[in-house]
mmCIF file of C-alpha atoms in Angstrom:
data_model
loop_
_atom_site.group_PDB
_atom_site.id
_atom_site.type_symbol
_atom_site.label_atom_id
_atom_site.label_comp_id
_atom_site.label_asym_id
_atom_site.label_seq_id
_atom_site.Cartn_x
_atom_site.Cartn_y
_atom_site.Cartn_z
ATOM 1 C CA UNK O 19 -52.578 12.853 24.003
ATOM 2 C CA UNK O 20 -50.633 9.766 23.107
ATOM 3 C CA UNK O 21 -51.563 6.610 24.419
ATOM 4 C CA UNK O 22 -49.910 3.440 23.462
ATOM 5 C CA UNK O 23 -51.131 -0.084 24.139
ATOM 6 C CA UNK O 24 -48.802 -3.299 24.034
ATOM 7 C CA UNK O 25 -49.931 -6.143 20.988
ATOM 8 C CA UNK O 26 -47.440 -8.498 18.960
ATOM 9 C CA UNK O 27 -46.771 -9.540 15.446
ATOM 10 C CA UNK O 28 -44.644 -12.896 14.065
ATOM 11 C CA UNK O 29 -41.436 -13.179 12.654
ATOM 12 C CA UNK O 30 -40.645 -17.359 11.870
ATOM 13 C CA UNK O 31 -42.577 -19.127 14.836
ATOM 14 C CA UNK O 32 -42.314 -16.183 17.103
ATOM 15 C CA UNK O 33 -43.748 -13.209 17.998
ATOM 16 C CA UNK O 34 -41.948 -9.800 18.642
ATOM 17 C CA UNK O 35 -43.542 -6.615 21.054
ATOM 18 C CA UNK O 36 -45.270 -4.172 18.632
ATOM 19 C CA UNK O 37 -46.230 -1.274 20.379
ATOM 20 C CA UNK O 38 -49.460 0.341 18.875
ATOM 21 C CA UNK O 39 -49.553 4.045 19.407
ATOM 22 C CA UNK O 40 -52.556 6.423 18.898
ATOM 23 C CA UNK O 41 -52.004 10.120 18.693
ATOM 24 C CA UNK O 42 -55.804 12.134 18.383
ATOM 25 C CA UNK O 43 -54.988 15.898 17.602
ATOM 26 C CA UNK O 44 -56.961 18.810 15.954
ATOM 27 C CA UNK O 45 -57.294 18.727 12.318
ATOM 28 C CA UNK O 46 -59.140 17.883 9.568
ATOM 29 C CA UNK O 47 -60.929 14.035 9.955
ATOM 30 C CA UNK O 48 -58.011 11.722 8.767
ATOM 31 C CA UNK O 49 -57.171 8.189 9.944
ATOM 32 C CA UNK O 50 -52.818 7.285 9.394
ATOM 33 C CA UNK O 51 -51.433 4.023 10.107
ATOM 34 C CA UNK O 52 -47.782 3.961 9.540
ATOM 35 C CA UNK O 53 -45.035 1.732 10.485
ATOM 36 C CA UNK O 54 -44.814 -0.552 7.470
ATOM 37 C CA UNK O 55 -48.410 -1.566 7.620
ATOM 38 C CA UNK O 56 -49.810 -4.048 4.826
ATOM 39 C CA UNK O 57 -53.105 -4.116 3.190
ATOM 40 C CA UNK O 58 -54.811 -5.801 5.752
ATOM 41 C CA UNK O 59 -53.458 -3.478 8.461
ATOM 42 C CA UNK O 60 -54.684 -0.377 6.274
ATOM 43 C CA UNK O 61 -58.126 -1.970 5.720
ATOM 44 C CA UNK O 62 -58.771 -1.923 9.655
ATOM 45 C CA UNK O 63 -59.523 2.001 9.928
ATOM 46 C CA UNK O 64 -62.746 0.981 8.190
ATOM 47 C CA UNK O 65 -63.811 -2.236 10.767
ATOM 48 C CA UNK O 66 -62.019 -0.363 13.607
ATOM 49 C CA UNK O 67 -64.693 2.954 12.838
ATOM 50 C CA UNK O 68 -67.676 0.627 12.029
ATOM 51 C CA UNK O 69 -66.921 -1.186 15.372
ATOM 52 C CA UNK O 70 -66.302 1.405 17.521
ATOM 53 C CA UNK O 71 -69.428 3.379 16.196
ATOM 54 C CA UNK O 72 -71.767 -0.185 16.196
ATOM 55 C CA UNK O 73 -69.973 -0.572 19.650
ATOM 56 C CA UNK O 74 -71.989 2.818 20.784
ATOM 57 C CA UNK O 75 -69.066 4.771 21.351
ATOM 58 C CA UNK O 76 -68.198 8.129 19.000
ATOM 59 C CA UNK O 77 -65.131 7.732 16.765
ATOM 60 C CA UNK O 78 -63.047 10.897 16.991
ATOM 61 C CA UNK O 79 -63.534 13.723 14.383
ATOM 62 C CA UNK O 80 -60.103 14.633 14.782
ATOM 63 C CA UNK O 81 -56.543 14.032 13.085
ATOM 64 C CA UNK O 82 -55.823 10.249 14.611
ATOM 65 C CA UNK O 83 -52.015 8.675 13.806
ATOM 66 C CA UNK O 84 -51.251 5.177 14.620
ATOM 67 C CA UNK O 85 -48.092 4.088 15.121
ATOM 68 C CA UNK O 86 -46.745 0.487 14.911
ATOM 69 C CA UNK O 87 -43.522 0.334 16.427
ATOM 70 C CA UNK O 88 -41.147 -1.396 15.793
ATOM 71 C CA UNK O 89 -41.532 0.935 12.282
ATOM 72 C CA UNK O 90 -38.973 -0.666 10.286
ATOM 73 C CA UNK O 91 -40.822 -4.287 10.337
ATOM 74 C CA UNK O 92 -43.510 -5.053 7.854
ATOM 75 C CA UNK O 93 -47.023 -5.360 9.964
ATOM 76 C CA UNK O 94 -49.351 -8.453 8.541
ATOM 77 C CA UNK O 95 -52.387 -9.202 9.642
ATOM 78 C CA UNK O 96 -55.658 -8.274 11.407
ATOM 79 C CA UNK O 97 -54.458 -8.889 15.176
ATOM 80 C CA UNK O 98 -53.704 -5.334 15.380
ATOM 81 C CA UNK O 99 -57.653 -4.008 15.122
ATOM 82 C CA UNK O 100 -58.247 -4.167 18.769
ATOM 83 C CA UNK O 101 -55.141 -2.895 20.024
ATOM 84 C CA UNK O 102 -55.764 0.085 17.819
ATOM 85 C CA UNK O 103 -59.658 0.528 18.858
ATOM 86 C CA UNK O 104 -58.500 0.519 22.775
ATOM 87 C CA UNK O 105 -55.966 2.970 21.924
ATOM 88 C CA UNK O 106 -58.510 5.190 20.359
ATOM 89 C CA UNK O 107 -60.965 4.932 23.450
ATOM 90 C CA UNK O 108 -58.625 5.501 25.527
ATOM 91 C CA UNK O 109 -57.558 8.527 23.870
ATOM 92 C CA UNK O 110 -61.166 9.626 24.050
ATOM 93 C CA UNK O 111 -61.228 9.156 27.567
ATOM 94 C CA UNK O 112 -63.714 6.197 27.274
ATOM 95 C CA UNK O 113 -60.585 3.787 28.930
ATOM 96 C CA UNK O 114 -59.148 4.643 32.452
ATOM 97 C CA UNK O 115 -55.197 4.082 31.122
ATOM 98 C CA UNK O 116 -53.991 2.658 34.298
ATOM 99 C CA UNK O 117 -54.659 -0.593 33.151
ATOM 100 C CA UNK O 118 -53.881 -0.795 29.343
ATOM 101 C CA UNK O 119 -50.448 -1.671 30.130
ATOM 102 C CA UNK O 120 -50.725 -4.365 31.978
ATOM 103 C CA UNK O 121 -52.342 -6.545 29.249
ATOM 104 C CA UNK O 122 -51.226 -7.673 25.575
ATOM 105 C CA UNK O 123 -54.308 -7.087 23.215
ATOM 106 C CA UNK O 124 -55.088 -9.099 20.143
ATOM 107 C CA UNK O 125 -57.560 -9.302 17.825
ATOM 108 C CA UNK O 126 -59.783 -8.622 14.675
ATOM 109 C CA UNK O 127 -63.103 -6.658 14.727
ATOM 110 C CA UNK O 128 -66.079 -6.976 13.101
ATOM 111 C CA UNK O 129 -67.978 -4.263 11.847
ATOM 112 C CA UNK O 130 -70.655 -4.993 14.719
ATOM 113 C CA UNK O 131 -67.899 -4.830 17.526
ATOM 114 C CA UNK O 132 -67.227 -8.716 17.730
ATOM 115 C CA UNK O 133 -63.936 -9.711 18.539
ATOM 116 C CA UNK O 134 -62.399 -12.502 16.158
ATOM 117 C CA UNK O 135 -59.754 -15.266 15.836
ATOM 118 C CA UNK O 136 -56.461 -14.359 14.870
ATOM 119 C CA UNK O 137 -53.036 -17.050 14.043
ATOM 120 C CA UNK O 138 -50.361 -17.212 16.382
ATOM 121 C CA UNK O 139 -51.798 -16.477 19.573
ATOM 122 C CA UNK O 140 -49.804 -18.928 21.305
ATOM 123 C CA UNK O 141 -46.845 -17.123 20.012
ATOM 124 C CA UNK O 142 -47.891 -13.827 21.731
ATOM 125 C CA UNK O 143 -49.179 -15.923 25.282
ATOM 126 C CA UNK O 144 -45.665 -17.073 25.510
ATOM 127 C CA UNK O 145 -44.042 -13.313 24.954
ATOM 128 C CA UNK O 146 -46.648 -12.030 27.250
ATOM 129 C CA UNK O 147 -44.860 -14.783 29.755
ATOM 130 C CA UNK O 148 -41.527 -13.593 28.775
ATOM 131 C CA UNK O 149 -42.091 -10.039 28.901
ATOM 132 C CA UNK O 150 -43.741 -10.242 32.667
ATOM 133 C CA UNK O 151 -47.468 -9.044 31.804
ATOM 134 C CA UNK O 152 -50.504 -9.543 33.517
ATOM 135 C CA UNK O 153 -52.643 -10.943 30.774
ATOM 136 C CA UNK O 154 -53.546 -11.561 27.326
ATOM 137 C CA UNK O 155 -56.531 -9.831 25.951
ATOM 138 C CA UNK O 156 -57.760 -12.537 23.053
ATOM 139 C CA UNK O 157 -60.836 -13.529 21.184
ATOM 140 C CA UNK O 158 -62.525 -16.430 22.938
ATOM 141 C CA UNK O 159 -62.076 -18.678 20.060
ATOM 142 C CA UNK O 160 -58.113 -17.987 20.883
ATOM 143 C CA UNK O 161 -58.584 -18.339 24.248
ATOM 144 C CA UNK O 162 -57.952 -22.581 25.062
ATOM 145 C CA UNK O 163 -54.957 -22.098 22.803
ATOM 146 C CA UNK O 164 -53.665 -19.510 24.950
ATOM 147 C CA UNK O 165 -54.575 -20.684 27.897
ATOM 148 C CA UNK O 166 -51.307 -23.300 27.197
ATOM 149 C CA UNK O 167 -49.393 -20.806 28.793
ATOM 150 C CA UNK O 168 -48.967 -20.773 32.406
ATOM 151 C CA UNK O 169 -48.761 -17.567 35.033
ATOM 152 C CA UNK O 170 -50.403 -15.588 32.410
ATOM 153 C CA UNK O 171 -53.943 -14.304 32.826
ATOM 154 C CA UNK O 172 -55.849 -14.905 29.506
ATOM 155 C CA UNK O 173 -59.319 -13.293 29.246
ATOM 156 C CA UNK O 174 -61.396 -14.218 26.480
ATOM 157 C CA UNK O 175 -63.679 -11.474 25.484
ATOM 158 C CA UNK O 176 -66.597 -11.509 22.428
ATOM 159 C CA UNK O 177 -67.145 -7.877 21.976
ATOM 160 C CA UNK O 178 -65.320 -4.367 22.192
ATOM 161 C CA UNK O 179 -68.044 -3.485 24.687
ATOM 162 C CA UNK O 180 -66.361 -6.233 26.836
ATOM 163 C CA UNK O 181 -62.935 -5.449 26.734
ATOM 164 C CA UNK O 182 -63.602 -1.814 27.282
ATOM 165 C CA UNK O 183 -66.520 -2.421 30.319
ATOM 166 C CA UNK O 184 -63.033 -5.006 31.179
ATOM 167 C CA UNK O 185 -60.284 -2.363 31.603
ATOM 168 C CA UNK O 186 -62.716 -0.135 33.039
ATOM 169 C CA UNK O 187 -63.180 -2.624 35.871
ATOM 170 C CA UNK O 188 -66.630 -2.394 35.282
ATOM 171 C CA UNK O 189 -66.985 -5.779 34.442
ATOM 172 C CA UNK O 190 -65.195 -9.099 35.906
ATOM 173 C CA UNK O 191 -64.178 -11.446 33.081
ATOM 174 C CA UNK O 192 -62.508 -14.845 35.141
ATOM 175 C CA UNK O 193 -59.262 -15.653 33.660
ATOM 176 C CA UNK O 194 -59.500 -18.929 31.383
ATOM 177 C CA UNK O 195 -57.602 -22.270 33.196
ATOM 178 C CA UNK O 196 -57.340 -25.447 31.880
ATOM 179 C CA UNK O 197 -56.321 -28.847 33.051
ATOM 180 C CA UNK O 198 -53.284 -28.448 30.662
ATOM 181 C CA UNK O 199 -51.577 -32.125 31.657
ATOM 182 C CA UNK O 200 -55.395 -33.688 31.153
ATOM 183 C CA UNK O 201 -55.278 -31.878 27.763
ATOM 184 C CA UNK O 202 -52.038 -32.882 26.569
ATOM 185 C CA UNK O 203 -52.861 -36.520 27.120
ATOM 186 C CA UNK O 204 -55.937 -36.516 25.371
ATOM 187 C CA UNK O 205 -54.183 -35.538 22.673
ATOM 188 C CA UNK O 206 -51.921 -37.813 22.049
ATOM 189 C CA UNK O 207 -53.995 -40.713 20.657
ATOM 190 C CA UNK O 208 -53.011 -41.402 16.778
ATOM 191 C CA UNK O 209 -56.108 -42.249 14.447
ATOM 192 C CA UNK O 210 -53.817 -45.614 13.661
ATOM 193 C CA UNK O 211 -51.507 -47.939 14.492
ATOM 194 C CA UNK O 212 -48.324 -49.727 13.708
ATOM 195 C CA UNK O 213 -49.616 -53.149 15.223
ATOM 196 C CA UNK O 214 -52.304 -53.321 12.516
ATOM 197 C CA UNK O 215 -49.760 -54.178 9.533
ATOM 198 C CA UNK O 216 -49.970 -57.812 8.693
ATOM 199 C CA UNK O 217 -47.044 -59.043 6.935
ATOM 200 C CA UNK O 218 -44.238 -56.728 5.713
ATOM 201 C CA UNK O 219 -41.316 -58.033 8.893
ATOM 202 C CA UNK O 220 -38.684 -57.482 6.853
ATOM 203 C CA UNK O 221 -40.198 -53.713 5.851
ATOM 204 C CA UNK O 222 -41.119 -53.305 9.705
ATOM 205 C CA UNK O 223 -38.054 -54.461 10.924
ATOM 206 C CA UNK O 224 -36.265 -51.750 9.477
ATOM 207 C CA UNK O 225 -38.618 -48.993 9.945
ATOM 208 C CA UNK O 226 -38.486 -49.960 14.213
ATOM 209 C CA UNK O 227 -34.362 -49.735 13.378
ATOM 210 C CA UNK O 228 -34.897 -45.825 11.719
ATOM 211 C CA UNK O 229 -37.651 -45.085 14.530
ATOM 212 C CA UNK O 230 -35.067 -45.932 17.040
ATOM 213 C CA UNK O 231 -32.561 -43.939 15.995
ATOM 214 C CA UNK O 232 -33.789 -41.217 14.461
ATOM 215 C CA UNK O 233 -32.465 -42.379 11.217
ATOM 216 C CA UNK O 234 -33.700 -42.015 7.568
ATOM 217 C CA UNK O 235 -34.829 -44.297 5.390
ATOM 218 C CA UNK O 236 -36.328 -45.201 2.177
ATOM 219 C CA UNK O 237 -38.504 -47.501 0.941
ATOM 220 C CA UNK O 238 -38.493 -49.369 -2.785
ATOM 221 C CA UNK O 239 -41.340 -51.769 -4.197
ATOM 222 C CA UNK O 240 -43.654 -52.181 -6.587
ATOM 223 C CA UNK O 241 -46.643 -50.075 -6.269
ATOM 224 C CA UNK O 242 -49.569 -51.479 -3.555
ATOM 225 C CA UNK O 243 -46.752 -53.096 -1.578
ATOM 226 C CA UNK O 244 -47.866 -51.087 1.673
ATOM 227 C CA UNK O 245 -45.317 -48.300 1.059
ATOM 228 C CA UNK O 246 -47.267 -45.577 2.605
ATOM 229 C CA UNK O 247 -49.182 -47.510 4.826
ATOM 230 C CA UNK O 248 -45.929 -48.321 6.578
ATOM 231 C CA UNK O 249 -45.063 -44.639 6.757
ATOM 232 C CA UNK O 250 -48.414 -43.536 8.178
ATOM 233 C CA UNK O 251 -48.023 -45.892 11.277
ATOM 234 C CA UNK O 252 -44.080 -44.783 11.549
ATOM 235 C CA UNK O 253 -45.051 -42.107 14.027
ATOM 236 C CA UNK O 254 -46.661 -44.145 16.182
ATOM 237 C CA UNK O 255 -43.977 -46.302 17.152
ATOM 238 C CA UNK O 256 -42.029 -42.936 18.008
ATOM 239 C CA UNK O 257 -40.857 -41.760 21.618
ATOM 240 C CA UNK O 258 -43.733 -40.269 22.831
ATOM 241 C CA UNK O 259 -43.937 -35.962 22.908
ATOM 242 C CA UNK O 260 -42.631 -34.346 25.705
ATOM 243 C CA UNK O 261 -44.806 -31.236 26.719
ATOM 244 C CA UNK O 262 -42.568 -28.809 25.364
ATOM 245 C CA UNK O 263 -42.306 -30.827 21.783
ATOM 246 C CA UNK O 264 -46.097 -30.342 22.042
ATOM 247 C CA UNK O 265 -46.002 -26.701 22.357
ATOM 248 C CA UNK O 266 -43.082 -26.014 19.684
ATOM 249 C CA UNK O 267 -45.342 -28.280 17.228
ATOM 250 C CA UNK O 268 -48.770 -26.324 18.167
ATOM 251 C CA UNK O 269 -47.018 -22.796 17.821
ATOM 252 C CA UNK O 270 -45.656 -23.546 14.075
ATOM 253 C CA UNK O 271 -49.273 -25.195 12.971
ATOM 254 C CA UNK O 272 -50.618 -21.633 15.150
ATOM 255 C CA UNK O 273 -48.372 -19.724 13.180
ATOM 256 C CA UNK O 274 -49.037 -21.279 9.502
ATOM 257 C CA UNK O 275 -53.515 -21.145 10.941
ATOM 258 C CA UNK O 276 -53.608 -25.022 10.013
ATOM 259 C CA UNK O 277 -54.178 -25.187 14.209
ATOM 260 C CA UNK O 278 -58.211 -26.798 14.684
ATOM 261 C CA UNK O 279 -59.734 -23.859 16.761
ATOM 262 C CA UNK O 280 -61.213 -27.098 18.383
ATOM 263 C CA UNK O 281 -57.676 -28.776 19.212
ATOM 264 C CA UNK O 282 -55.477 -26.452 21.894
ATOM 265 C CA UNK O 283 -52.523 -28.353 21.549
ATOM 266 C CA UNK O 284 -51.627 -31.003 19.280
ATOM 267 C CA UNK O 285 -49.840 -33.778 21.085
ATOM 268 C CA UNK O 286 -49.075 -36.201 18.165
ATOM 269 C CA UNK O 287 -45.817 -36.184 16.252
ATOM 270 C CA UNK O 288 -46.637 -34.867 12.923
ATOM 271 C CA UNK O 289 -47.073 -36.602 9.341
ATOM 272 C CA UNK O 290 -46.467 -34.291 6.438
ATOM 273 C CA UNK O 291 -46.574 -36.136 2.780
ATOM 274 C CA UNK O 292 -46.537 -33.186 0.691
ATOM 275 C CA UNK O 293 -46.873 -34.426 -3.091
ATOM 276 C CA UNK O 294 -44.217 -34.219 -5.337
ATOM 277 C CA UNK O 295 -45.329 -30.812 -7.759
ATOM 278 C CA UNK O 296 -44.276 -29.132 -4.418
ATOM 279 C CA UNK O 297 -41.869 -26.209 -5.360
ATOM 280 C CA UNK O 298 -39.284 -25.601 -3.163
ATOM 281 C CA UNK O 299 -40.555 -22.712 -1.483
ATOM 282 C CA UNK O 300 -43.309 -24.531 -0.556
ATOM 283 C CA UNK O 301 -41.060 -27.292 0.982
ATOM 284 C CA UNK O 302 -38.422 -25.625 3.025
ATOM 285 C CA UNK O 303 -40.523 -22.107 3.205
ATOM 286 C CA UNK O 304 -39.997 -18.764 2.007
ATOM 287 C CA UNK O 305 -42.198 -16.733 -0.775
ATOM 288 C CA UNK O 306 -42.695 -13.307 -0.601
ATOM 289 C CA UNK O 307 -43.642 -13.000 3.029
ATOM 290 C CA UNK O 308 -41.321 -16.047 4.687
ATOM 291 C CA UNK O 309 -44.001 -18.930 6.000
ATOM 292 C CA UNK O 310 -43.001 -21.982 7.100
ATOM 293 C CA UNK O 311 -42.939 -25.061 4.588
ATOM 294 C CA UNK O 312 -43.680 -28.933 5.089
ATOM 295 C CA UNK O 313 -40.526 -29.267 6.782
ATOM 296 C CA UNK O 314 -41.268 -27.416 9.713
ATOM 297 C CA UNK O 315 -44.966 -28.545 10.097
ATOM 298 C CA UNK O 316 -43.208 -32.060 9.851
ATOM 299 C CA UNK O 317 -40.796 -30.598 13.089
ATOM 300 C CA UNK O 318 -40.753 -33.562 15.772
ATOM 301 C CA UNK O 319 -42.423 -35.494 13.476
ATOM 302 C CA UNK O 320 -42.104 -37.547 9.858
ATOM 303 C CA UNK O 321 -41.422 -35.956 5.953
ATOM 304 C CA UNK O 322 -43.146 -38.687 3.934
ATOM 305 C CA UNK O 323 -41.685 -38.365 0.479
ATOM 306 C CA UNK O 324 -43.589 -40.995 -2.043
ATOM 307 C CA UNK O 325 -42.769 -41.017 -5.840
ATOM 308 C CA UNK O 326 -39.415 -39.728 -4.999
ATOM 309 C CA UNK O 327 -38.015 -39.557 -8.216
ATOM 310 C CA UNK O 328 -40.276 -37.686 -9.298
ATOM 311 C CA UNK O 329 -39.652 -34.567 -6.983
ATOM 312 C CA UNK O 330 -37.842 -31.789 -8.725
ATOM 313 C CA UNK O 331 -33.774 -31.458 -7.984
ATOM 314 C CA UNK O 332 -33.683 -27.930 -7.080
ATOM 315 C CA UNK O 333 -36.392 -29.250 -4.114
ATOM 316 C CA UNK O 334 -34.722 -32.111 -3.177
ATOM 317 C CA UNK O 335 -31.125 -30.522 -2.710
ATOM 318 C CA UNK O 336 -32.773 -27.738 -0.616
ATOM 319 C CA UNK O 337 -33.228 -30.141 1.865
ATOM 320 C CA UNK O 338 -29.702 -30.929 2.560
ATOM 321 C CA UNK O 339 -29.125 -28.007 5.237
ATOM 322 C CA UNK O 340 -32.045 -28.297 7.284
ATOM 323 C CA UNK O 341 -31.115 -32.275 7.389
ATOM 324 C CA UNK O 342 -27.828 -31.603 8.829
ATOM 325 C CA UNK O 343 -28.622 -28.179 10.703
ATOM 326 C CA UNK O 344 -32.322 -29.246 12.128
ATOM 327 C CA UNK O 345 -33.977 -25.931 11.483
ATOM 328 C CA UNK O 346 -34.128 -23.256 8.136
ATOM 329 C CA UNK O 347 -33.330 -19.847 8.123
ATOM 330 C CA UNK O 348 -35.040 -17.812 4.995
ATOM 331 C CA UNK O 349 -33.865 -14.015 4.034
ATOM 332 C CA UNK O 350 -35.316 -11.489 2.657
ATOM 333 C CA UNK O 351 -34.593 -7.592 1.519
ATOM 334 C CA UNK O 352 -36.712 -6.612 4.594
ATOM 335 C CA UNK O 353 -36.583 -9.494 7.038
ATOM 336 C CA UNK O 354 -34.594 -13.082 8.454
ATOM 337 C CA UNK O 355 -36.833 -15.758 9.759
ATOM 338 C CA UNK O 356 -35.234 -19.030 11.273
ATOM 339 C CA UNK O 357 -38.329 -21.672 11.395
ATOM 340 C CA UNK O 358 -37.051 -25.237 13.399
ATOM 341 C CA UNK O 359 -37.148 -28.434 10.891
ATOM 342 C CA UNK O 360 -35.566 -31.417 12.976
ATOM 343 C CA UNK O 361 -37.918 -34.244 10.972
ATOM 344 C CA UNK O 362 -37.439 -37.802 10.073
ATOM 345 C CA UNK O 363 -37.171 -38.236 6.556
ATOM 346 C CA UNK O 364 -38.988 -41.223 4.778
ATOM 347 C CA UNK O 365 -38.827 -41.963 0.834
ATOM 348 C CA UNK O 366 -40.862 -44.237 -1.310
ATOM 349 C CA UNK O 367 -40.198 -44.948 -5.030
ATOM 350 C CA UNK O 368 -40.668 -47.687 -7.379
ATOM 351 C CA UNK O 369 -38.290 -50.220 -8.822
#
């Protein structure tokens, strides 16, 4: 029997349906994942048997193939280790199937059946939205983050017992809400301020003129003149985020797994002063696997540049595009990923 159960991967800030289906026929004992897995996706057959087994349930002594479909996408990750344990269950008749469908499954396993954190979950909430499910199946450490996303169901579960006992409807797990308005205006108090600068009008002056415009600027002195201290406090003097700036900001720093587990959104506009050994892939994105670079973990937010000079040419002339487009699109052989990167550049140097 095939049984196929809906999960997600990410491609840029977003996450794209991957359906994960299990096929259990007779043969010899083997365990196939294909559909461009990587190593990490490969690795799971050994958690997902240790969990299932741990979880008191029998792992199959049969010929099981997983399939990750799309199959002509590279899968990263460990998300996909629940998705692929349900599918086995249910294939062994240990899930009723009437209700795998209905929910978007993510998570990693432990080899004693505990459900884990994965990045990007607020990327999947929001394509379980789009794509009209029920629910999101997550870790409970995901489950604030994506709880950000309204008229979805998100169930936070600790153990493959639970989501099993779950889909069963053996168990009642309440959907996670939040106070998501509450949240967002916690959130939005900066560690400093621009009223605590003493001095510098001439300096301020013209950093209020670039904040109110959205214009660049750069700043020359000797050094201890307050160069970055004036930077830091830039975003503060910043229109305030809008909800949706919030959520594009949270799903990039989701995405990249520099999001607090602790924070569930991040509601101040971001301050990125990456130092100047930065290579370029580092700074606009890319590498082997495309990730986003300080650029678009500065989106909404301020690209502190100090030492300018001293920034390699090749990195600085990369970020002439994304300046003038407001986002940056990285190919490779195998895959196109478009991150967002509408910042507010600010330079320091020296006389």
């Amino acid at each position: 029997m095939i049984v196929k159960v809906n999960s997600s991967a990410v491609v840029g800030v977003d996450s794209y349906p991957v359906d994960v289906e299990v096929d259990i026929s007779p043969g010899l004992p083997q365990f196939l994942t294909v559909g461009l897995p990587d190593v990490a996706v490969k690795e799971s057959k050994d958690r997902i048997k240790a969990a299932i087994k741990n979880s008191g349930y029998k792992f199959p002594k049969n010929h099981v193939t997983v399939n990750l479909a799309p199959a002509d996408i590279k899968k990263e990750g460990t998300g996909f280790d629940l998705p692929i344990a349900v599918g086995i269950l249910t294939g062994e008749g240990c899930i009723e199937l009437k209700d795998t469908l209905d929910y978007m499954l993510i998570g990693e396993l432990s080899l004693d059946g505990s459900i884990k954190g994965v990045d990007g979950v607020l990327s999947a909430a929001l394509l379980a939205k789009e794509m009209g499910k029920r629910g999101i199946i997550v870790a409970r450490e995901n489950a604030n983050e994506a709880a950000m996303v309204e008229a979805v169901e998100v169930i936070p579960v600790d153990t493959l017992s639970d989501v099993v006992e779950f889909l069963n409807g053996r168990k009642k797990i309440i959907p996670l809400t939040l106070d998501i308005a509450d949240l967002f205006n916690k959130s939005c108090n900066y560690p400093f301020d621009f009223s605590e600068i003493r001095g510098q009008e001439h300096a301020k002056r013209a950093l209020e003129v670039a904040a109110a415009g959205g214009h660049n600027i750069i700043m020359i002195g000797p050094p201890g003149s307050g160069k970055t201290m004036l930077a830091q406090r830039l975003p503060t003097i910043l229109p305030g985020l809008t909800f949706p700036e919030a959520i594009d900001i949270t799903k990039i720093f989701s995405v990249t797994g520099l999001l607090n587990k602790r924070e569930t959104i991040l509601g101040t506009r971001p301050f990125r002063a990456p130092h100047h050994t930065i290579s370029d892939a580092g700074l606009v994105g890319g590498g082997h696997t495309p990730r986003p670079g300080e650029i678009s973990l500065a989106h909404h937010g301020v690209l502190f540049l100090d030492e300018l000079p001293e920034f390699k040419r090749n990195v600085l002339e990369a970020l002439r595009q994304p300046l003038e487009d407001g986002h940056v699109t990285i190919t490779r052989s195998s895959i196109t990923a478009t991150y967002p990167a509408r910042f507010m550049l600010v330079a320091a140097m020296n006389p």
